[in-house]
Tab-separated table of C-alpha atoms in Angstrom:
chain	number	residue	atom	x	y	z
A	1	UNK	CA	80.317	140.966	84.510
A	2	UNK	CA	82.237	143.210	86.493
A	3	UNK	CA	84.821	146.360	85.466
A	4	UNK	CA	87.229	147.204	88.118
A	5	UNK	CA	88.512	150.570	86.716
A	6	UNK	CA	85.066	151.881	86.954
A	7	UNK	CA	83.286	149.694	89.230
A	8	UNK	CA	80.240	148.911	86.611
A	9	UNK	CA	78.920	146.096	86.423
A	10	UNK	CA	77.088	144.676	83.204
A	11	UNK	CA	74.480	141.710	82.706
A	12	UNK	CA	76.261	140.203	79.613
A	13	UNK	CA	77.406	140.706	76.466
A	14	UNK	CA	75.734	140.675	73.004
A	15	UNK	CA	76.399	137.621	70.895
A	16	UNK	CA	78.354	139.643	68.778
A	17	UNK	CA	80.871	140.650	71.404
A	18	UNK	CA	80.550	136.925	73.004
A	19	UNK	CA	82.024	135.172	69.736
A	20	UNK	CA	85.204	137.840	70.755
A	21	UNK	CA	85.756	136.493	74.157
A	22	UNK	CA	88.472	134.950	75.376
A	23	UNK	CA	88.773	133.589	78.846
A	24	UNK	CA	90.975	134.107	81.361
A	25	UNK	CA	93.395	131.073	81.149
A	26	UNK	CA	94.744	128.529	84.486
A	27	UNK	CA	97.377	126.348	85.343
A	28	UNK	CA	96.461	124.371	87.925
A	29	UNK	CA	100.273	123.716	88.784
A	30	UNK	CA	101.200	127.004	88.744
A	31	UNK	CA	98.781	128.854	90.627
A	32	UNK	CA	99.782	130.254	93.855
A	33	UNK	CA	98.170	131.615	97.201
A	34	UNK	CA	98.418	134.978	98.992
A	35	UNK	CA	97.389	134.362	102.634
A	36	UNK	CA	99.454	137.976	104.069
A	37	UNK	CA	96.306	139.852	103.909
A	38	UNK	CA	94.714	137.727	106.690
A	39	UNK	CA	94.036	139.874	109.833
A	40	UNK	CA	94.657	138.513	113.013
A	41	UNK	CA	97.137	135.822	111.307
A	42	UNK	CA	99.138	136.171	115.130
A	43	UNK	CA	96.608	133.898	116.660
A	44	UNK	CA	97.501	129.676	115.762
A	45	UNK	CA	94.601	128.544	115.501
A	46	UNK	CA	93.783	130.693	112.737
A	47	UNK	CA	96.643	129.677	110.414
A	48	UNK	CA	96.229	126.407	110.625
A	49	UNK	CA	92.612	126.252	110.203
A	50	UNK	CA	93.466	128.175	106.858
A	51	UNK	CA	96.172	126.378	106.009
A	52	UNK	CA	94.267	123.382	106.666
A	53	UNK	CA	91.703	124.670	104.085
A	54	UNK	CA	93.728	125.436	101.806
A	55	UNK	CA	95.867	122.429	101.542
A	56	UNK	CA	92.707	120.436	101.038
A	57	UNK	CA	91.789	122.552	98.351
A	58	UNK	CA	95.435	122.040	96.359
A	59	UNK	CA	94.810	118.291	96.904
A	60	UNK	CA	91.432	118.202	94.918
A	61	UNK	CA	93.135	120.788	92.667
A	62	UNK	CA	95.576	118.183	92.052
A	63	UNK	CA	93.417	115.195	91.424
A	64	UNK	CA	91.747	117.913	88.572
A	65	UNK	CA	95.394	118.167	86.895
A	66	UNK	CA	94.931	115.556	84.389
A	67	UNK	CA	91.646	116.691	82.956
A	68	UNK	CA	93.077	120.325	83.063
A	69	UNK	CA	95.860	118.833	80.591
A	70	UNK	CA	93.455	117.566	78.387
A	71	UNK	CA	91.955	120.710	77.694
A	72	UNK	CA	95.200	122.591	76.461
A	73	UNK	CA	94.360	122.994	72.777
A	74	UNK	CA	95.215	125.962	70.360
A	75	UNK	CA	98.107	128.603	70.946
A	76	UNK	CA	97.171	130.567	73.876
A	77	UNK	CA	100.686	132.676	73.674
A	78	UNK	CA	99.940	136.053	75.321
A	79	UNK	CA	96.971	135.190	76.825
A	80	UNK	CA	96.903	136.618	80.798
A	81	UNK	CA	96.587	133.862	83.156
A	82	UNK	CA	95.392	133.805	86.811
A	83	UNK	CA	98.820	133.313	88.505
A	84	UNK	CA	98.050	134.399	92.073
A	85	UNK	CA	94.937	134.771	94.412
A	86	UNK	CA	95.272	136.996	97.477
A	87	UNK	CA	92.944	135.465	100.691
A	88	UNK	CA	91.808	137.902	102.744
A	89	UNK	CA	89.917	137.988	106.455
A	90	UNK	CA	88.336	141.297	107.037
A	91	UNK	CA	87.897	142.287	110.167
A	92	UNK	CA	90.049	141.992	113.064
A	93	UNK	CA	90.435	139.709	115.993
A	94	UNK	CA	87.515	140.451	118.960
A	95	UNK	CA	89.555	142.382	121.433
A	96	UNK	CA	87.466	140.377	124.381
A	97	UNK	CA	88.390	137.543	122.789
A	98	UNK	CA	91.626	137.618	120.593
A	99	UNK	CA	91.090	134.570	117.574
A	100	UNK	CA	87.701	133.922	118.951
A	101	UNK	CA	85.868	135.435	116.025
A	102	UNK	CA	87.789	133.417	113.333
A	103	UNK	CA	88.539	130.411	114.977
A	104	UNK	CA	84.869	130.208	116.817
A	105	UNK	CA	83.328	126.637	115.923
A	106	UNK	CA	80.244	127.158	113.439
A	107	UNK	CA	77.318	128.536	114.988
A	108	UNK	CA	73.833	129.617	113.774
A	109	UNK	CA	75.246	133.262	113.629
A	110	UNK	CA	78.242	132.398	111.676
A	111	UNK	CA	79.281	134.609	108.786
A	112	UNK	CA	79.318	133.008	105.667
A	113	UNK	CA	79.239	135.595	102.975
A	114	UNK	CA	82.347	136.134	100.658
A	115	UNK	CA	83.522	137.944	97.785
A	116	UNK	CA	85.473	136.580	94.721
A	117	UNK	CA	87.484	138.868	92.139
A	118	UNK	CA	89.167	137.433	89.420
A	119	UNK	CA	90.928	140.213	87.159
A	120	UNK	CA	92.600	139.121	84.149
A	121	UNK	CA	94.381	142.502	83.637
A	122	UNK	CA	96.497	141.680	86.586
A	123	UNK	CA	96.605	137.940	86.489
A	124	UNK	CA	95.491	137.901	90.023
A	125	UNK	CA	92.301	136.900	92.187
A	126	UNK	CA	91.149	138.250	95.595
A	127	UNK	CA	89.080	136.195	97.806
A	128	UNK	CA	87.707	137.859	100.764
A	129	UNK	CA	85.406	137.308	104.044
A	130	UNK	CA	84.419	138.426	107.821
A	131	UNK	CA	85.185	134.864	108.902
A	132	UNK	CA	86.999	131.444	108.079
A	133	UNK	CA	84.050	130.038	107.657
A	134	UNK	CA	82.729	132.535	104.790
A	135	UNK	CA	86.522	131.850	103.505
A	136	UNK	CA	85.767	128.179	103.020
A	137	UNK	CA	82.822	128.725	101.006
A	138	UNK	CA	84.565	131.392	99.582
A	139	UNK	CA	87.071	128.586	98.437
A	140	UNK	CA	84.736	126.357	97.141
A	141	UNK	CA	83.407	129.192	94.843
A	142	UNK	CA	86.691	129.499	93.463
A	143	UNK	CA	87.099	126.043	92.797
A	144	UNK	CA	84.133	125.986	90.826
A	145	UNK	CA	85.210	128.557	89.178
A	146	UNK	CA	88.816	126.805	88.557
A	147	UNK	CA	87.092	123.839	87.185
A	148	UNK	CA	85.293	125.503	84.291
A	149	UNK	CA	88.539	128.131	83.235
A	150	UNK	CA	90.459	125.985	80.549
A	151	UNK	CA	94.297	126.010	80.620
A	152	UNK	CA	94.604	127.201	76.983
A	153	UNK	CA	92.536	129.263	74.555
A	154	UNK	CA	89.445	127.234	73.773
A	155	UNK	CA	88.852	126.015	70.192
A	156	UNK	CA	86.318	128.118	67.986
A	157	UNK	CA	83.056	127.455	66.965
A	158	UNK	CA	80.008	127.220	69.046
A	159	UNK	CA	80.855	124.232	71.530
A	160	UNK	CA	83.938	126.296	72.393
A	161	UNK	CA	82.605	129.586	72.993
A	162	UNK	CA	83.474	131.236	76.007
A	163	UNK	CA	80.508	133.744	77.158
A	164	UNK	CA	81.141	134.924	80.658
A	165	UNK	CA	83.761	136.608	82.424
A	166	UNK	CA	86.296	136.287	83.440
A	167	UNK	CA	87.971	137.185	79.986
A	168	UNK	CA	89.410	139.029	77.253
A	169	UNK	CA	87.059	140.820	74.915
A	170	UNK	CA	89.428	140.732	71.715
A	171	UNK	CA	87.834	142.948	68.673
A	172	UNK	CA	89.718	140.989	65.962
A	173	UNK	CA	92.264	137.821	65.708
A	174	UNK	CA	94.688	140.385	65.169
A	175	UNK	CA	94.429	142.546	67.756
A	176	UNK	CA	97.038	144.322	69.731
A	177	UNK	CA	94.496	145.714	72.512
A	178	UNK	CA	91.970	143.924	74.424
A	179	UNK	CA	89.554	144.812	76.856
A	180	UNK	CA	89.476	142.611	80.077
A	181	UNK	CA	86.404	141.625	81.961
A	182	UNK	CA	86.666	140.704	85.523
A	183	UNK	CA	84.752	138.290	87.532
A	184	UNK	CA	83.179	139.897	90.648
A	185	UNK	CA	81.222	137.048	92.848
A	186	UNK	CA	79.637	138.531	96.232
A	187	UNK	CA	77.626	135.395	97.800
A	188	UNK	CA	76.491	135.174	101.399
A	189	UNK	CA	73.683	132.437	102.099
A	190	UNK	CA	69.916	132.813	101.629
A	191	UNK	CA	69.200	130.183	105.154
A	192	UNK	CA	71.696	129.949	107.948
A	193	UNK	CA	70.450	126.100	108.653
A	194	UNK	CA	70.994	124.089	105.393
A	195	UNK	CA	71.416	120.732	106.748
A	196	UNK	CA	71.683	117.274	106.145
A	197	UNK	CA	70.058	114.084	107.877
A	198	UNK	CA	71.671	110.699	108.856
A	199	UNK	CA	70.487	108.054	110.469
A	200	UNK	CA	72.883	105.707	111.829
A	201	UNK	CA	70.734	104.413	114.645
A	202	UNK	CA	68.572	102.555	111.741
A	203	UNK	CA	71.639	102.028	109.326
A	204	UNK	CA	75.020	101.959	110.641
A	205	UNK	CA	77.564	104.050	108.632
A	206	UNK	CA	81.343	103.361	109.059
A	207	UNK	CA	83.706	106.348	109.999
A	208	UNK	CA	84.890	107.149	106.187
A	209	UNK	CA	81.249	107.115	105.440
A	210	UNK	CA	80.401	109.965	106.956
A	211	UNK	CA	83.801	111.311	106.619
A	212	UNK	CA	82.789	111.342	102.680
A	213	UNK	CA	79.834	112.563	103.664
A	214	UNK	CA	81.092	115.997	105.371
A	215	UNK	CA	83.299	117.079	102.436
A	216	UNK	CA	80.819	115.951	100.076
A	217	UNK	CA	78.567	118.674	102.182
A	218	UNK	CA	81.267	121.278	102.272
A	219	UNK	CA	81.601	121.118	98.615
A	220	UNK	CA	77.531	121.490	98.299
A	221	UNK	CA	78.115	124.631	100.903
A	222	UNK	CA	75.948	122.283	103.595
A	223	UNK	CA	76.653	123.281	107.226
A	224	UNK	CA	74.770	121.121	109.336
A	225	UNK	CA	75.261	117.687	109.803
A	226	UNK	CA	72.120	116.372	111.931
A	227	UNK	CA	73.211	113.184	113.622
A	228	UNK	CA	70.539	110.770	114.486
A	229	UNK	CA	72.391	108.552	116.504
A	230	UNK	CA	70.112	106.540	118.757
A	231	UNK	CA	66.601	104.980	118.558
A	232	UNK	CA	64.649	101.872	119.705
A	233	UNK	CA	66.369	100.027	117.082
A	234	UNK	CA	70.095	100.699	118.077
A	235	UNK	CA	72.312	102.263	120.496
A	236	UNK	CA	75.642	102.722	118.924
A	237	UNK	CA	77.431	105.680	120.737
A	238	UNK	CA	79.964	104.246	123.341
A	239	UNK	CA	79.884	105.891	126.615
A	240	UNK	CA	82.774	105.545	129.169
A	241	UNK	CA	80.227	105.335	131.892
A	242	UNK	CA	77.799	103.321	130.442
A	243	UNK	CA	79.632	100.905	128.417
A	244	UNK	CA	76.904	98.306	128.091
A	245	UNK	CA	74.302	100.848	126.415
A	246	UNK	CA	76.491	100.434	123.186
A	247	UNK	CA	78.113	96.996	123.541
A	248	UNK	CA	74.810	95.144	124.360
A	249	UNK	CA	72.249	97.777	122.831
A	250	UNK	CA	74.223	98.214	119.357
A	251	UNK	CA	73.989	96.211	115.955
A	252	UNK	CA	77.141	94.412	116.502
A	253	UNK	CA	80.664	95.368	118.776
A	254	UNK	CA	81.877	96.609	115.039
A	255	UNK	CA	79.133	99.025	114.340
A	256	UNK	CA	79.831	101.573	117.159
A	257	UNK	CA	81.202	104.923	117.737
A	258	UNK	CA	83.764	105.377	120.120
A	259	UNK	CA	84.434	109.155	121.800
A	260	UNK	CA	87.460	109.058	119.783
A	261	UNK	CA	85.841	108.638	116.323
A	262	UNK	CA	82.917	111.239	117.543
A	263	UNK	CA	85.576	113.644	118.282
A	264	UNK	CA	87.591	113.333	115.274
A	265	UNK	CA	84.385	113.741	113.081
A	266	UNK	CA	83.102	116.459	115.139
A	267	UNK	CA	86.584	118.202	114.690
A	268	UNK	CA	86.740	117.113	110.965
A	269	UNK	CA	83.106	118.971	110.497
A	270	UNK	CA	84.160	122.304	112.478
A	271	UNK	CA	87.663	122.817	109.711
A	272	UNK	CA	84.650	122.276	106.836
A	273	UNK	CA	82.528	125.228	108.991
A	274	UNK	CA	80.310	122.541	109.400
A	275	UNK	CA	77.819	122.290	112.532
A	276	UNK	CA	76.926	118.188	114.081
A	277	UNK	CA	73.755	118.142	115.589
A	278	UNK	CA	73.739	115.227	117.545
A	279	UNK	CA	69.853	113.487	118.107
A	280	UNK	CA	69.143	110.984	120.979
A	281	UNK	CA	65.789	109.740	121.150
A	282	UNK	CA	64.351	109.623	125.051
A	283	UNK	CA	61.706	108.989	126.351
A	284	UNK	CA	60.206	107.680	123.775
A	285	UNK	CA	62.221	105.116	121.182
A	286	UNK	CA	64.333	104.034	124.212
A	287	UNK	CA	64.026	100.012	123.297
A	288	UNK	CA	67.769	100.002	122.374
A	289	UNK	CA	68.396	101.098	126.186
A	290	UNK	CA	66.805	97.861	127.628
A	291	UNK	CA	69.217	95.657	126.808
A	292	UNK	CA	72.301	97.653	128.585
A	293	UNK	CA	69.909	98.946	131.614
A	294	UNK	CA	66.803	97.183	131.888
A	295	UNK	CA	66.191	99.100	135.206
A	296	UNK	CA	65.637	102.285	132.637
A	297	UNK	CA	62.861	101.185	130.405
A	298	UNK	CA	59.349	100.699	130.935
A	299	UNK	CA	58.286	97.476	129.279
A	300	UNK	CA	54.457	97.856	129.048
A	301	UNK	CA	53.953	96.078	125.415
A	302	UNK	CA	51.903	93.333	126.842
A	303	UNK	CA	49.141	95.831	127.990
A	304	UNK	CA	48.823	97.665	124.760
A	305	UNK	CA	46.406	96.557	122.037
A	306	UNK	CA	47.656	93.786	119.470
A	307	UNK	CA	49.098	94.981	116.409
A	308	UNK	CA	49.410	92.901	113.236
A	309	UNK	CA	51.988	95.221	112.058
A	310	UNK	CA	54.454	94.379	115.170
A	311	UNK	CA	54.581	90.544	113.063
A	312	UNK	CA	55.220	91.904	110.488
A	313	UNK	CA	58.112	94.495	111.643
A	314	UNK	CA	59.742	93.293	114.970
A	315	UNK	CA	61.419	96.672	115.127
A	316	UNK	CA	57.862	98.154	115.533
A	317	UNK	CA	57.240	96.595	118.372
A	318	UNK	CA	60.468	98.759	120.145
A	319	UNK	CA	58.896	101.914	119.373
A	320	UNK	CA	56.376	101.602	122.276
A	321	UNK	CA	58.897	101.102	124.883
A	322	UNK	CA	59.602	104.183	126.544
A	323	UNK	CA	61.866	105.406	129.707
A	324	UNK	CA	60.628	104.441	133.080
A	325	UNK	CA	60.571	107.969	134.697
A	326	UNK	CA	59.487	106.489	138.213
A	327	UNK	CA	62.861	105.063	138.306
A	328	UNK	CA	65.464	106.589	140.313
A	329	UNK	CA	68.118	104.925	137.913
A	330	UNK	CA	66.635	106.388	135.038
A	331	UNK	CA	67.184	109.691	136.148
A	332	UNK	CA	71.133	108.649	136.867
A	333	UNK	CA	71.596	107.168	133.251
A	334	UNK	CA	69.619	109.855	131.791
A	335	UNK	CA	72.219	112.760	133.200
A	336	UNK	CA	74.988	110.505	132.678
A	337	UNK	CA	74.175	110.084	129.332
A	338	UNK	CA	73.602	113.707	128.553
A	339	UNK	CA	76.681	114.965	130.298
A	340	UNK	CA	78.888	112.270	128.194
A	341	UNK	CA	77.006	113.750	124.755
A	342	UNK	CA	77.830	117.958	126.295
A	343	UNK	CA	81.602	116.591	126.491
A	344	UNK	CA	81.610	114.875	123.044
A	345	UNK	CA	79.343	117.682	120.885
A	346	UNK	CA	79.833	121.302	121.020
A	347	UNK	CA	76.572	122.398	119.580
């Protein structure tokens, strides 16, 4: 609990005080956002990125309106309501590269810290960060709080008791004066790499599923999608100069990722402040290359000892195939693969 007038923080309220605490109310339909305090707003990319994040938040809030309407109980007349949230990016643009600090793709060094203050006394809140990535994390924190705040005074009794800020501490039911308790959250990630691994080389995932996964990652403040793209089992990534790697090496023509799809997913992830780190297995685990580029793979399974597990798992033998590093064609293909991968993924 934080008192903005004195700057004092309190660990909590006694049980007797908790029974007199009423929550700050919020009507998601009437909540407004002020972006005028975002420095560097002359950056078009920054404005577009912040607007995109805010529109996404509002869409998610609208989906909660039905739930919020069910919370309307009791008499909430005279109760403070959260009406306005100001968004701030504190630091100005980099002089050597104006606007870069705001709209840089997420990196290991991105500053994701943010501060959220909700003040019942002014019916307002303030979310401040040092980068758009911190602002995105702060919007998730804000939504977590909004999910908890009722739209009207909750019922009395143990189940309806409100025990934390932001709220109003009323001495008696007939009291005309009340003490407001603000909520202040200062958050910064403990780990710069908070990742999730997906293996589409073994189990193809449609782009829509990956989009949903990215949204879920952002809601949980994860910031790295480790995308295991290719393995011995399949090569689902379409390459412009090596089209047969995917057309012949994937699980099927409808189970590949075109460059446009990859660029869309990487862009979506960047908007959510999520890095996409691709993994392409080489020189081993490259059996899927043998269908589109047979000259690149050294097929030496006939000289390996018999493995009874190969009969049980037809893919097991593929793990034993590797690139033929003595082949000139192998060097050409690897160079092309890495060049096209570098064009698709900034990380």
